[in-house]
Short mmCIF file of C-alpha atoms in Angstrom, two decimals:
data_model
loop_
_atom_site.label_atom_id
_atom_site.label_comp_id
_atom_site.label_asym_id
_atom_site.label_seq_id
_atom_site.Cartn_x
_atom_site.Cartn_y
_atom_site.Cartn_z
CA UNK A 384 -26.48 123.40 -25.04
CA UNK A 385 -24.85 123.80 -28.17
CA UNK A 386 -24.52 120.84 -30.71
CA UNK A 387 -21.41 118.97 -31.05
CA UNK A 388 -21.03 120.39 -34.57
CA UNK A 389 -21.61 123.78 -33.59
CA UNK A 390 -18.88 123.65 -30.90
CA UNK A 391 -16.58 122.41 -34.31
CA UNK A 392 -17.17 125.42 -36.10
CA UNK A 393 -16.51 128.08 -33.16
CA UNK A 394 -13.28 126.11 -32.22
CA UNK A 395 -12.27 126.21 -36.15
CA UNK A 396 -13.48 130.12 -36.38
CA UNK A 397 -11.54 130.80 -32.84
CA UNK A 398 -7.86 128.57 -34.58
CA UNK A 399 -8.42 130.93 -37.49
CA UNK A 400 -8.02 134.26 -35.54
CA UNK A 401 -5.41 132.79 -33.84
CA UNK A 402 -3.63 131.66 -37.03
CA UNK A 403 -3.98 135.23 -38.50
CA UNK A 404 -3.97 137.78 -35.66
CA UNK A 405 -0.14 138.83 -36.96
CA UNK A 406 -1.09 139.18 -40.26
CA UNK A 407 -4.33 141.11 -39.38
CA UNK A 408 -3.12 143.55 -37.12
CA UNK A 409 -0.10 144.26 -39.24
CA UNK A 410 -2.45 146.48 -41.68
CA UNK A 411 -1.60 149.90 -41.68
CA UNK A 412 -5.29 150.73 -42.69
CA UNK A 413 -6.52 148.56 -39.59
CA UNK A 414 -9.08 150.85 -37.98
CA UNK A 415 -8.81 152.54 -34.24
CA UNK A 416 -12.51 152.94 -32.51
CA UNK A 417 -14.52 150.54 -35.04
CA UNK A 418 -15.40 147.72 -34.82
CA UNK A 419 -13.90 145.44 -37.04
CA UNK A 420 -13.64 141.05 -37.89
CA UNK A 421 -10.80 139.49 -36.15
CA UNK A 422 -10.29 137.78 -39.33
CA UNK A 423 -12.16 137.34 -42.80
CA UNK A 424 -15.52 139.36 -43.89
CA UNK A 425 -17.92 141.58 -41.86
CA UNK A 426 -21.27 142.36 -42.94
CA UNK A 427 -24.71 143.39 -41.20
CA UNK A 428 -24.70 144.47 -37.42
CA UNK A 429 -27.52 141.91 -36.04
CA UNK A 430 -28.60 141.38 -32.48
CA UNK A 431 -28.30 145.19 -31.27
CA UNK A 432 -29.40 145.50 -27.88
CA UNK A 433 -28.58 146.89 -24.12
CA UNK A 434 -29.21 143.71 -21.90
CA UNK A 435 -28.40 143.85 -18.18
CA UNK A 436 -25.68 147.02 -17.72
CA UNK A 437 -23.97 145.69 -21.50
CA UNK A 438 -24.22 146.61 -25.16
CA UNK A 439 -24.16 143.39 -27.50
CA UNK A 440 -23.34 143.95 -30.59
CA UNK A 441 -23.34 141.10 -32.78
CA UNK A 442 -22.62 140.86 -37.04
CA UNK A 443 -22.58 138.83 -39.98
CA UNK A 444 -18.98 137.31 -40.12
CA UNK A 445 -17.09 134.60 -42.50
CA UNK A 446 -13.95 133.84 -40.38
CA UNK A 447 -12.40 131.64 -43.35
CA UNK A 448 -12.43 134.38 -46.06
CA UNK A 449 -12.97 137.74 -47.57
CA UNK A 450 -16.00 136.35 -49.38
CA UNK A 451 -19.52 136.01 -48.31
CA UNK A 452 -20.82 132.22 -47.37
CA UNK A 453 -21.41 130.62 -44.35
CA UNK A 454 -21.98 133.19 -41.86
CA UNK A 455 -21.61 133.03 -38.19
CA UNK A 456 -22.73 135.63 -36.00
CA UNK A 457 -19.52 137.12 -34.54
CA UNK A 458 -20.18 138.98 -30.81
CA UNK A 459 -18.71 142.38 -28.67
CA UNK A 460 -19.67 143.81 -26.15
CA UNK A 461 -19.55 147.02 -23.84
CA UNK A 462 -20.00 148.82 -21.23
CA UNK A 463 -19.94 152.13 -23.22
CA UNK A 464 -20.16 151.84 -26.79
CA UNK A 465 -16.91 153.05 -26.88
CA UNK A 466 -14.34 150.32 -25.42
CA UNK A 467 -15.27 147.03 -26.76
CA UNK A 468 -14.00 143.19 -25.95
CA UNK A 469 -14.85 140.47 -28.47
CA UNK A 470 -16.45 137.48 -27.15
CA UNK A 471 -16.44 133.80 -28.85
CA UNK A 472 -19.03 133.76 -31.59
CA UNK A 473 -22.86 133.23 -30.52
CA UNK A 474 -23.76 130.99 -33.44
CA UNK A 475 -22.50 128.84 -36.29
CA UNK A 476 -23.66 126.81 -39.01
CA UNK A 477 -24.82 123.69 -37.64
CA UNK A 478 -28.54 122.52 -38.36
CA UNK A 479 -30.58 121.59 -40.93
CA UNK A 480 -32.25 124.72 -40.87
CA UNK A 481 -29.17 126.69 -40.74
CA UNK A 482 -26.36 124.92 -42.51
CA UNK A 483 -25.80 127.13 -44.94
CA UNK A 484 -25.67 130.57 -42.62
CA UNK A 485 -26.78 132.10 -39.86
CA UNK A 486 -28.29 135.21 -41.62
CA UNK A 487 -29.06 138.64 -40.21
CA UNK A 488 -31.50 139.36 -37.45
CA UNK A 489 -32.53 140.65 -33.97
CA UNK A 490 -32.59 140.14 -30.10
CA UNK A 491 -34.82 141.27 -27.42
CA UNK A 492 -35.12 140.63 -23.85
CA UNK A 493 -37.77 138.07 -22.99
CA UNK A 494 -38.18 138.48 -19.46
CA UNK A 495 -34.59 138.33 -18.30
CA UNK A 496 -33.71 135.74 -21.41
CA UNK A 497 -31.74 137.28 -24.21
CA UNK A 498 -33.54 136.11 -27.14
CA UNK A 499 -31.94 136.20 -30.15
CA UNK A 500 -34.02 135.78 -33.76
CA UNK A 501 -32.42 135.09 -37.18
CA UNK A 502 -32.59 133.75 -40.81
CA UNK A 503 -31.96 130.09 -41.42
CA UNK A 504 -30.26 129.89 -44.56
CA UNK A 505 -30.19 126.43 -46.10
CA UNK A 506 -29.37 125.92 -50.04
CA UNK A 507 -30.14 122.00 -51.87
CA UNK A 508 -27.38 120.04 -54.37
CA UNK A 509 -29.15 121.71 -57.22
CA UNK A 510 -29.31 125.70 -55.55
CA UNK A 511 -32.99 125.77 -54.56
CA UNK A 512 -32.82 128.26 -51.79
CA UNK A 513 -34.62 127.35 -48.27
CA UNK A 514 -34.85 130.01 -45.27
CA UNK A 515 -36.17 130.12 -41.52
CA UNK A 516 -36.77 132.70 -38.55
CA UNK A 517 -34.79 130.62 -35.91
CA UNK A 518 -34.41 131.64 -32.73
CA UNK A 519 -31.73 130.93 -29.72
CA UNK A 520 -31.92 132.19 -25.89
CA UNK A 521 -28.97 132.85 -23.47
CA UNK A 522 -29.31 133.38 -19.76
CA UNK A 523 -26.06 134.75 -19.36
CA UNK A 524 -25.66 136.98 -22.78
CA UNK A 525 -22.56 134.76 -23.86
CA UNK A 526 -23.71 131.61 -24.40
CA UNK A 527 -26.71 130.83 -26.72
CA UNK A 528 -28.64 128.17 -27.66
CA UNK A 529 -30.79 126.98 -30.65
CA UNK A 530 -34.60 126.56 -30.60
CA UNK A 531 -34.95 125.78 -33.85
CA UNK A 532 -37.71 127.36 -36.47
CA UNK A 533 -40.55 129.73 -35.32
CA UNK A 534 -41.37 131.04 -38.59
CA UNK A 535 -41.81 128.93 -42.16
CA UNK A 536 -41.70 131.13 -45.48
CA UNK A 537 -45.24 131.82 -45.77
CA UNK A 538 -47.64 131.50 -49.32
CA UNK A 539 -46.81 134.72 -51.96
CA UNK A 540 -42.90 135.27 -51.42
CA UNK A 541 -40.01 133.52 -52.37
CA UNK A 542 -36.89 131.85 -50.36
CA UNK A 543 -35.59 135.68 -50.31
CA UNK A 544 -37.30 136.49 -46.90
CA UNK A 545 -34.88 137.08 -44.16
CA UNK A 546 -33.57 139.27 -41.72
CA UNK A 547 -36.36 139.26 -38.74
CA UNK A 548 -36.34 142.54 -36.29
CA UNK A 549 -38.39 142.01 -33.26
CA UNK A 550 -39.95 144.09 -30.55
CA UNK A 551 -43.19 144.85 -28.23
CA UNK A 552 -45.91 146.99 -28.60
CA UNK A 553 -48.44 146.93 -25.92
CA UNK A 554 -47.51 143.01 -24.79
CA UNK A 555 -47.61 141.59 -28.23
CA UNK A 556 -44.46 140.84 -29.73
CA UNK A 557 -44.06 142.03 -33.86
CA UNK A 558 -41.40 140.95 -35.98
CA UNK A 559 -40.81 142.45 -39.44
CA UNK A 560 -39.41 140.72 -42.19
CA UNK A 561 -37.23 141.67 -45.25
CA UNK A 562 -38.99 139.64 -48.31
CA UNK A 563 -38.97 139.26 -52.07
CA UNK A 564 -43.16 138.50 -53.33
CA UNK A 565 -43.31 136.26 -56.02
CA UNK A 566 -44.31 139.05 -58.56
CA UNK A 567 -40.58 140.00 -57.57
CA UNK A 568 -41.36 143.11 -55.66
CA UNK A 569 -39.74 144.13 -52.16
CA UNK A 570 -41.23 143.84 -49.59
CA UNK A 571 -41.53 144.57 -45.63
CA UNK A 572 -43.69 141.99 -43.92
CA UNK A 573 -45.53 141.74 -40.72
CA UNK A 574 -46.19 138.99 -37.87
CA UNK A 575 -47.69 139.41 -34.69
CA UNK A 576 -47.01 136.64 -31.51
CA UNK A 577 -47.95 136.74 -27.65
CA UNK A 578 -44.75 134.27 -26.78
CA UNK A 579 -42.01 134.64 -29.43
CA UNK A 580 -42.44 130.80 -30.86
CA UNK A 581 -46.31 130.98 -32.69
CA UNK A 582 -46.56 134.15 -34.85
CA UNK A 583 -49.40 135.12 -36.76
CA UNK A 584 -48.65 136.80 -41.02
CA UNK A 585 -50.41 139.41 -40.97
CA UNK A 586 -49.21 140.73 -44.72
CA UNK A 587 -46.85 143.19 -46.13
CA UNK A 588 -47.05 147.24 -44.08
CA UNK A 589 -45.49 148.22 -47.29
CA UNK A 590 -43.47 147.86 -50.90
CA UNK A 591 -43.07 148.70 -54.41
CA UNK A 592 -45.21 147.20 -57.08
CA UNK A 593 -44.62 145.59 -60.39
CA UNK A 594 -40.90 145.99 -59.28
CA UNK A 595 -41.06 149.78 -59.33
CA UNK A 596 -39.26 150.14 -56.35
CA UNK A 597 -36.76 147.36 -55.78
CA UNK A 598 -36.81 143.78 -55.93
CA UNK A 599 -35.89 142.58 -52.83
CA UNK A 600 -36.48 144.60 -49.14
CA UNK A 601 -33.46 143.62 -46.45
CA UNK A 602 -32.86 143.98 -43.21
CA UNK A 603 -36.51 146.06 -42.25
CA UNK A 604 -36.73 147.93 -38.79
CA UNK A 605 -39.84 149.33 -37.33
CA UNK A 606 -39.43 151.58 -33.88
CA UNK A 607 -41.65 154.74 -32.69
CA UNK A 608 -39.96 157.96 -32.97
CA UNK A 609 -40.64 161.63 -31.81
CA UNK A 610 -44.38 160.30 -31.89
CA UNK A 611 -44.68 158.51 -35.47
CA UNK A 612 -43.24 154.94 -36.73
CA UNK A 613 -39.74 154.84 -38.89
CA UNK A 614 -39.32 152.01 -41.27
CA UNK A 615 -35.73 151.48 -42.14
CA UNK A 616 -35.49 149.79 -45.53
CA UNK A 617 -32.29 148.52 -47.93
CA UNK A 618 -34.22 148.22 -51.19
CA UNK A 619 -32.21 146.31 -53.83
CA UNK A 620 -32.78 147.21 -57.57
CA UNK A 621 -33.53 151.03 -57.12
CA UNK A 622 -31.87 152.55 -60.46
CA UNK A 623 -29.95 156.31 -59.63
CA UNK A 624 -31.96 159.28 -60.05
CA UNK A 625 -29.51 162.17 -60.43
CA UNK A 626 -27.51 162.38 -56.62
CA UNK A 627 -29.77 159.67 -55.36
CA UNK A 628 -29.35 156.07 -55.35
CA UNK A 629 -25.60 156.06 -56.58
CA UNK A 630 -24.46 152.95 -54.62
CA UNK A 631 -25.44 149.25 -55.80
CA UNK A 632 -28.05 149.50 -52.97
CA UNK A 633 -29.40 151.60 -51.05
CA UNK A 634 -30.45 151.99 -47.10
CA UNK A 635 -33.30 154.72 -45.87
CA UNK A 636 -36.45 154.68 -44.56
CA UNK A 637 -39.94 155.72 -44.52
CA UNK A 638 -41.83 157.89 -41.41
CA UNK A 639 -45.88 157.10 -40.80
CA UNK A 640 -48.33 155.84 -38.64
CA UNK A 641 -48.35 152.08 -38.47
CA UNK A 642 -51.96 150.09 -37.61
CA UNK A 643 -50.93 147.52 -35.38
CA UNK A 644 -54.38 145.80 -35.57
CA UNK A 645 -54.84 145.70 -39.27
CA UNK A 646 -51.11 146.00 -40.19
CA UNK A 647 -51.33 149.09 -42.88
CA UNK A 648 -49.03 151.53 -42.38
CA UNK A 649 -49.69 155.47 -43.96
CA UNK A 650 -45.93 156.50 -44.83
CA UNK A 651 -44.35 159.37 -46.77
CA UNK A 652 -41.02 158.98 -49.55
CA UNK A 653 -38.80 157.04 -48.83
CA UNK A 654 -35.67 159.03 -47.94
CA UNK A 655 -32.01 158.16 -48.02
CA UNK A 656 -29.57 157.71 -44.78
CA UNK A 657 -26.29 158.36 -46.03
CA UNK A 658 -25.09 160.34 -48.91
CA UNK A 659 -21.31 158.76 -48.89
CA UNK A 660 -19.85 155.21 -50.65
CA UNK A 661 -19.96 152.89 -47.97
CA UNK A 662 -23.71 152.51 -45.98
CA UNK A 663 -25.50 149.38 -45.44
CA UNK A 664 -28.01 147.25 -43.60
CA UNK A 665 -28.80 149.90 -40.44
CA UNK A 666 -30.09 148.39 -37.69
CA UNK A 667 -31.57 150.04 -34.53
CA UNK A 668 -32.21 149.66 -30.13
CA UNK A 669 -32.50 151.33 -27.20
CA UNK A 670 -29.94 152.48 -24.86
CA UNK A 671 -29.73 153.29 -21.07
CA UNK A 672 -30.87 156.94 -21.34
CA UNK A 673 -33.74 155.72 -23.73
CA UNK A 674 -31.84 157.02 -27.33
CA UNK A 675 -32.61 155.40 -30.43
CA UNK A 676 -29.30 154.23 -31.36
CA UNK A 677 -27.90 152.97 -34.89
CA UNK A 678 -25.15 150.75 -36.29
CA UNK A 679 -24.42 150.11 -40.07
CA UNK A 680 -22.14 148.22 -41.86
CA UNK A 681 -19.45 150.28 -43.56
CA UNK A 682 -19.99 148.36 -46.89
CA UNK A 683 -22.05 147.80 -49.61
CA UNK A 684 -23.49 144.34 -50.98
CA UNK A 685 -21.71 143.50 -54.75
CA UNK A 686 -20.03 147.11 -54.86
CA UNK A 687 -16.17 146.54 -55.12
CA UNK A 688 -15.81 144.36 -52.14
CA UNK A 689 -12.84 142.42 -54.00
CA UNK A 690 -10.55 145.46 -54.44
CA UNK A 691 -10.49 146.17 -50.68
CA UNK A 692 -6.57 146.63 -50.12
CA UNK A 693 -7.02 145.15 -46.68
CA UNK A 694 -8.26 141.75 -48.10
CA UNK A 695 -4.38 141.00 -48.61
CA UNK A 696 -4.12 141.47 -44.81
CA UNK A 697 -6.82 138.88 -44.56
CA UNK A 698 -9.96 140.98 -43.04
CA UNK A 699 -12.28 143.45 -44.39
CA UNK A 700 -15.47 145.65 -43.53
CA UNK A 701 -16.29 147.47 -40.35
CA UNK A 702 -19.52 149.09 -38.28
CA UNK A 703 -20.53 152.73 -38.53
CA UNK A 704 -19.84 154.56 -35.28
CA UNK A 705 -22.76 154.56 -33.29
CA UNK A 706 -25.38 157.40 -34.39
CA UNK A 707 -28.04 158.45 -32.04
CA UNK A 708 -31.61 159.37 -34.12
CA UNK A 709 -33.46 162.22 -33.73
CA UNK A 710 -36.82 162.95 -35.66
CA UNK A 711 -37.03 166.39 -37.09
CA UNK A 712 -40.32 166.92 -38.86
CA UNK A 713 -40.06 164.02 -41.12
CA UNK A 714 -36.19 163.62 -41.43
CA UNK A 715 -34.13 161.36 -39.68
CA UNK A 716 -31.01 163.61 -37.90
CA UNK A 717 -28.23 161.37 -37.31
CA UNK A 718 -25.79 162.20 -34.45
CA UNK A 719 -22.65 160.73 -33.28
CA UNK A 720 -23.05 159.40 -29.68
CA UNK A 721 -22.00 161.73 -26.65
CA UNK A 722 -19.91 159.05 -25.47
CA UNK A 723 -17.37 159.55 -28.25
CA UNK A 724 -16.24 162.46 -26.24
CA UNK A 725 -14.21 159.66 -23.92
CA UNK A 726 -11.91 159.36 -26.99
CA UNK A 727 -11.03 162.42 -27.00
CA UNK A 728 -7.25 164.12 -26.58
CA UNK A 729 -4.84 167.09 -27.87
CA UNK A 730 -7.42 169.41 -28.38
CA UNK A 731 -6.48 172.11 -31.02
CA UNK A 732 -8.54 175.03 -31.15
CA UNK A 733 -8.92 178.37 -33.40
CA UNK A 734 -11.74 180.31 -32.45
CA UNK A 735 -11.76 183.17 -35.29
CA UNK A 736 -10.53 181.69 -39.21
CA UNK A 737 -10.98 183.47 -42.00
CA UNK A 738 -10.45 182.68 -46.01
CA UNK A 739 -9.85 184.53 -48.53
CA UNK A 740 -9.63 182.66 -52.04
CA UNK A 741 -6.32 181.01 -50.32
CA UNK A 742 -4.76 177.35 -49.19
CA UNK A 743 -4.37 176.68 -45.91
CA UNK A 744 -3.00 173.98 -43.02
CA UNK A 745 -3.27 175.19 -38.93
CA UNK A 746 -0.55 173.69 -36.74
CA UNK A 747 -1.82 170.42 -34.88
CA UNK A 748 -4.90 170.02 -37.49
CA UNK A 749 -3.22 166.59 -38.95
CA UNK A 750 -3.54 162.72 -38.27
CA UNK A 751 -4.98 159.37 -38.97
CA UNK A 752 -7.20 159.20 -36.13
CA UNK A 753 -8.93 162.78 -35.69
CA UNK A 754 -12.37 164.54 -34.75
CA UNK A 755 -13.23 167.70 -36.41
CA UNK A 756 -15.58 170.47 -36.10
CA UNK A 757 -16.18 173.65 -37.48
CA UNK A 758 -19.03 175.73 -35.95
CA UNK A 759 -20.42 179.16 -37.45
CA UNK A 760 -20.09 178.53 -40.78
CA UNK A 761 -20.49 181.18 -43.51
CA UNK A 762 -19.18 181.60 -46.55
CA UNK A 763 -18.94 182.39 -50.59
CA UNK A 764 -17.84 180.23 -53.24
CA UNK A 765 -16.64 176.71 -52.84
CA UNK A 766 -14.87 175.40 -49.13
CA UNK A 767 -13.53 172.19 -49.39
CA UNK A 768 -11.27 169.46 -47.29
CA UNK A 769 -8.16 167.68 -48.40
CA UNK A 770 -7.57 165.10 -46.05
CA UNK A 771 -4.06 162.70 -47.07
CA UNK A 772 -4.29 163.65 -50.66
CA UNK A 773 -6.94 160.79 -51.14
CA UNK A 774 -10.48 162.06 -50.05
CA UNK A 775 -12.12 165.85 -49.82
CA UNK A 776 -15.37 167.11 -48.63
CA UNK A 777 -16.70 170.61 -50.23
CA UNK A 778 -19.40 172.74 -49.84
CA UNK A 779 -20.48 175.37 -52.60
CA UNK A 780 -22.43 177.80 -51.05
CA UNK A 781 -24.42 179.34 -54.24
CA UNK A 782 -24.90 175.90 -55.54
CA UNK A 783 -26.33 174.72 -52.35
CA UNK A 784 -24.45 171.33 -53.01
CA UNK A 785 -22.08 169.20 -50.12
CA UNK A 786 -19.67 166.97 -52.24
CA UNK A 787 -17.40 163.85 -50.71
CA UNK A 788 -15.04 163.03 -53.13
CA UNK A 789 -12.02 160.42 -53.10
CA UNK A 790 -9.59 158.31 -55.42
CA UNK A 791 -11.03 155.05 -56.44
CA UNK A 792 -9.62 152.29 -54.37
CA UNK A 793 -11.40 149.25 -56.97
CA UNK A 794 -9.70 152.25 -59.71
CA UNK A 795 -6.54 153.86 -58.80
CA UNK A 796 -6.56 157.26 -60.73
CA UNK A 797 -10.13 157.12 -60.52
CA UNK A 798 -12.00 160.17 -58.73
CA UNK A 799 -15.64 159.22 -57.69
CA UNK A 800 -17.97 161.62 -56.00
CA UNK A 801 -21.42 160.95 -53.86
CA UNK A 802 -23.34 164.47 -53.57
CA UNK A 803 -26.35 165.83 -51.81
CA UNK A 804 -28.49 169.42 -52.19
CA UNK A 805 -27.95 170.93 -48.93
CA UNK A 806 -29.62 174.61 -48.25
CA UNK A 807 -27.18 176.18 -46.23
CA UNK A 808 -24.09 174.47 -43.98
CA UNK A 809 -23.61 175.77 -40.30
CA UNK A 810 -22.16 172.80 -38.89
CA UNK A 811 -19.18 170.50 -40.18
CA UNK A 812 -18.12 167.19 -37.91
CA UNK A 813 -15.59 164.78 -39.21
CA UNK A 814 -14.14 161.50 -37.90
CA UNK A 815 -11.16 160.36 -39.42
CA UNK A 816 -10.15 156.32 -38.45
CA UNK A 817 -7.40 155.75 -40.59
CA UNK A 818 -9.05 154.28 -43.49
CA UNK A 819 -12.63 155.07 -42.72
CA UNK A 820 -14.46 158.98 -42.81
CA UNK A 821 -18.15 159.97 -41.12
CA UNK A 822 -19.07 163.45 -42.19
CA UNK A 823 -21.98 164.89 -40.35
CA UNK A 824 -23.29 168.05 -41.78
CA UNK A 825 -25.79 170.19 -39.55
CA UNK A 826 -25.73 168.25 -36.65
CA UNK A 827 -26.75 165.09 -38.45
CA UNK A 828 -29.63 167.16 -40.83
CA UNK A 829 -26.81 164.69 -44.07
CA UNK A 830 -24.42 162.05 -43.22
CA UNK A 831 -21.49 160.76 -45.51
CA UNK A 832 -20.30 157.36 -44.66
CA UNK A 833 -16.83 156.51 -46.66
CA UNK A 834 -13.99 153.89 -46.95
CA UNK A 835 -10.34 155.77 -48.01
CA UNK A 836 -6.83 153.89 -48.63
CA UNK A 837 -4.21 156.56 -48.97
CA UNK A 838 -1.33 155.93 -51.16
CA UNK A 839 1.46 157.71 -48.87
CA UNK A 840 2.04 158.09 -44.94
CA UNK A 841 0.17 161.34 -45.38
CA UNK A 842 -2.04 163.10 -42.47
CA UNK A 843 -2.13 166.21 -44.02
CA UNK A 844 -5.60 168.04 -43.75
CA UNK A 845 -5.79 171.43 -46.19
CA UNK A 846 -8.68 173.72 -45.91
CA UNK A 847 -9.42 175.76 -49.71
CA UNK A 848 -11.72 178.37 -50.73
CA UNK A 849 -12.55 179.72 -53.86
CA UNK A 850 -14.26 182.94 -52.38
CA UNK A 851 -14.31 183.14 -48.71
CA UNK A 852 -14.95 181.21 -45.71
CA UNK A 853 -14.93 181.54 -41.71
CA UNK A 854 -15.59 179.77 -39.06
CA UNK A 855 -15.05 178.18 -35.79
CA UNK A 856 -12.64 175.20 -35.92
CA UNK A 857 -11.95 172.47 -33.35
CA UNK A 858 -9.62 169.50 -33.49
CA UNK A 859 -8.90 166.16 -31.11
CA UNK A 860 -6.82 163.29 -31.45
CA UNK A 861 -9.02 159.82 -31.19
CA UNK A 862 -7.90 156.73 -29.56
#
């Protein structure tokens, strides 16, 4: 049973979507097939899981403003991954051990329990910062309740240790740990349990030193993949090294073999996710057919999140679309899910187009809410993408270099670019959600993840080359 304070706080969070729902929705840059807060700020996806025939999707969420505090975990579901219904928020601020948020975490399925494991954030009169793995349980996947702490901060880290992602390997349960050591180095930390409320530290799998690669690790997932173990990472405090590491922080991940017994993991370089503006705090499960399925947050931590335009509609942030992984050698391919398909209408197709150094629009290629694909591509010079005047993808094909480009939204007149080396593009596939863009070149080989705000009612789309292009081009409506 929930406490009496917790049911306060989800009646308050449910009276402020209720109080705002006009003013929300009104947004012309209100997204179509994301998800998106009902009101106030959005952060991490937490809680990702398939549990009994539904997808649970749960986030960080601040239902009284379009600033970080207090968070709840807001909840969706779905059948699909597609068509989702909010449900009423599965927890609040309400405990000791929580009062200050309900920070980012996990869920797993503990013999027919859904289990859900998170960061206890809890901060004194004077700012001394407190946090605890908590963990709540649900028999019915909508209503949870508290169990109170399973894991205390243990000796050699400080307060910033949070975001636990839990699983099972060969009937032990593991949970990994974001963490900051007290020589202010990230870190990724390791504890083993046999029944989810005793855990064993068993030490940091890996981490910078002497703060030469970050200074904080957040929200850490370990899973096996294509026969080796992926660690996702967000390292704070990585400084930009010429097209890499050009947000405020960054999310990627490292590919190894992980000792479960003796907790040392044998990785590679660490390797970015997404190449575009907007990435953040990944997190990874399962599905039905046995995919390794991802969800971000379309944000960034401390990068411009106070110029959003949709703030003065009361709401901002959204998910990714969901991305299924694929290990290629060492490199993490990142596709968008086959079931995306179901959104799909008003197919426009032109099987044979050719450029020559020329400007060009195709009849039906426009809108806010599109899906497009060019196959076959080959080319000389420079091909780029004007999509509403705002944002443009290009390609230079002796340079070897994919660009996303797009008018500051914090800077209005500003352009701003994110680029990535990119030996040769045969595949293009872009979704367009009004105000969001997910370009995935090769068949997810480079992803770039962006937020746009068009000045005009434009849903122009312009294809440019320099030299000459050609190639295969397909185009749906979304909704």
């Amino acid at each position: 049973m929930k406490s009496l304070n917790e049911k306060k706080q989800i009646q308050l969070a449910e009276e402020e979507i209720k109080k705002y729902a006009s003013i929300v929705e009104s947004d012309p840059n209100r997204l179509r097939y994301h998800l998106m807060p009902p009101v106030g700020l959005m952060n991490d996806p937490n809680g990702l899981i398939y549990w009994k025939g539904t997808y649970h999707v749960f986030y960080q969420w601040m239902p009284f403003a379009t600033t970080h505090g207090a968070k709840f975990w807001g909840h969706y579901t779905s059948r699909n991954l597609i068509h989702w219904e909010r449900q009423a928020p599965a927890l609040a601020p309400s405990e000791w051990f929580d009062r200050n948020g309900c920070y980012s975490g996990s869920a797993v399925d503990n013999d027919g329990v859904l289990t859900l494991f998170y960061t206890g954030n809890v901060k004194d009169d004077d700012g001394t910062r407190h946090t605890y793995q908590c963990m709540a349980i649900s028999s019915d996947g909508l209503h949870f309740e508290k169990k109170g702490v399973v894991v205390h901060l243990p000796d050699g880290y400080t307060a910033h240790f949070r975001d636990p992602k839990v699983w099972k390997h060969e009937n032990k349960w593991y949970m990994v740990i974001g963490a900051q050591s007290e020589q202010l180095d990230g870190k990724a930390v390791l504890f083993r349990s046999d029944d989810l409320m005793h855990w064993e530290h068993i030490g940091a799998i890996a981490g910078g030193e002497d703060g030469n690669f970050g200074y904080m690790w957040e929200c850490p997932d370990v899973f096996r993949l294509g026969g080796k173990d992926v660690l996702i990472v967000c390292p704070q405090g990585l400084q930009p090294e010429g097209m890499h590491y050009q947000n405020v922080y960054q999310a990627g991940y490292f590919v190894g073999q992980l000792n479960y017994e003796t907790g040392q993991y044998a990785h590679g370089t660490f390797t970015e996710l997404d190449r575009g503006f907007e990435f953040y705090a990944p997190q990874t499960m399962v599905d039905e057919y046995g995919r390794r399925i991802m969800i971000a947050w379309m944000g960034v931590p401390d990068q411009d999140e106070d110029k959003h335009p949709t703030i003065a509609y009361r709401w901002v942030h959204a998910l990714t679309l969901p991305r299924e992984l694929v290990l290629v050698g060492d490199k993490l391919y990142q596709r968008p899910i086959e079931q995306l398909q179901l959104l799909r209408s008003d197919e426009v197709h032109y099987p044979n187009v050719s450029l020559h150094k020329e400007t060009m629009q195709f009849d039906g290629v426009e809108g806010k809410t599109v899906e497009l694909l060019l196959k076959h591509i080959e080319g000389q010079g420079v091909l780029s993408i004007d999509i509403q005047n705002d944002v443009s993808f290009s390609y230079d094909f002796e340079k070897r270099v994919a660009t996303l480009q797009r008018e500051s939204f914090a800077r209005r007149g500003e352009k701003e670019k994110r680029q990535c080396v990119l030996s040769n593009l045969r595949t293009l596939h872009i979704f367009i959600d009004t105000s969001s863009i997910e370009i995935f070149l090769n068949e997810g080989e480079e992803v770039f993840t962006a937020r746009f705000f068009p000045h005009e009612k434009n849903e122009h789309i312009v294809f440019k080359t320099n030299g000459r292009a050609a190639f295969r081009l397909y185009k749906w409506k979304l909704c």
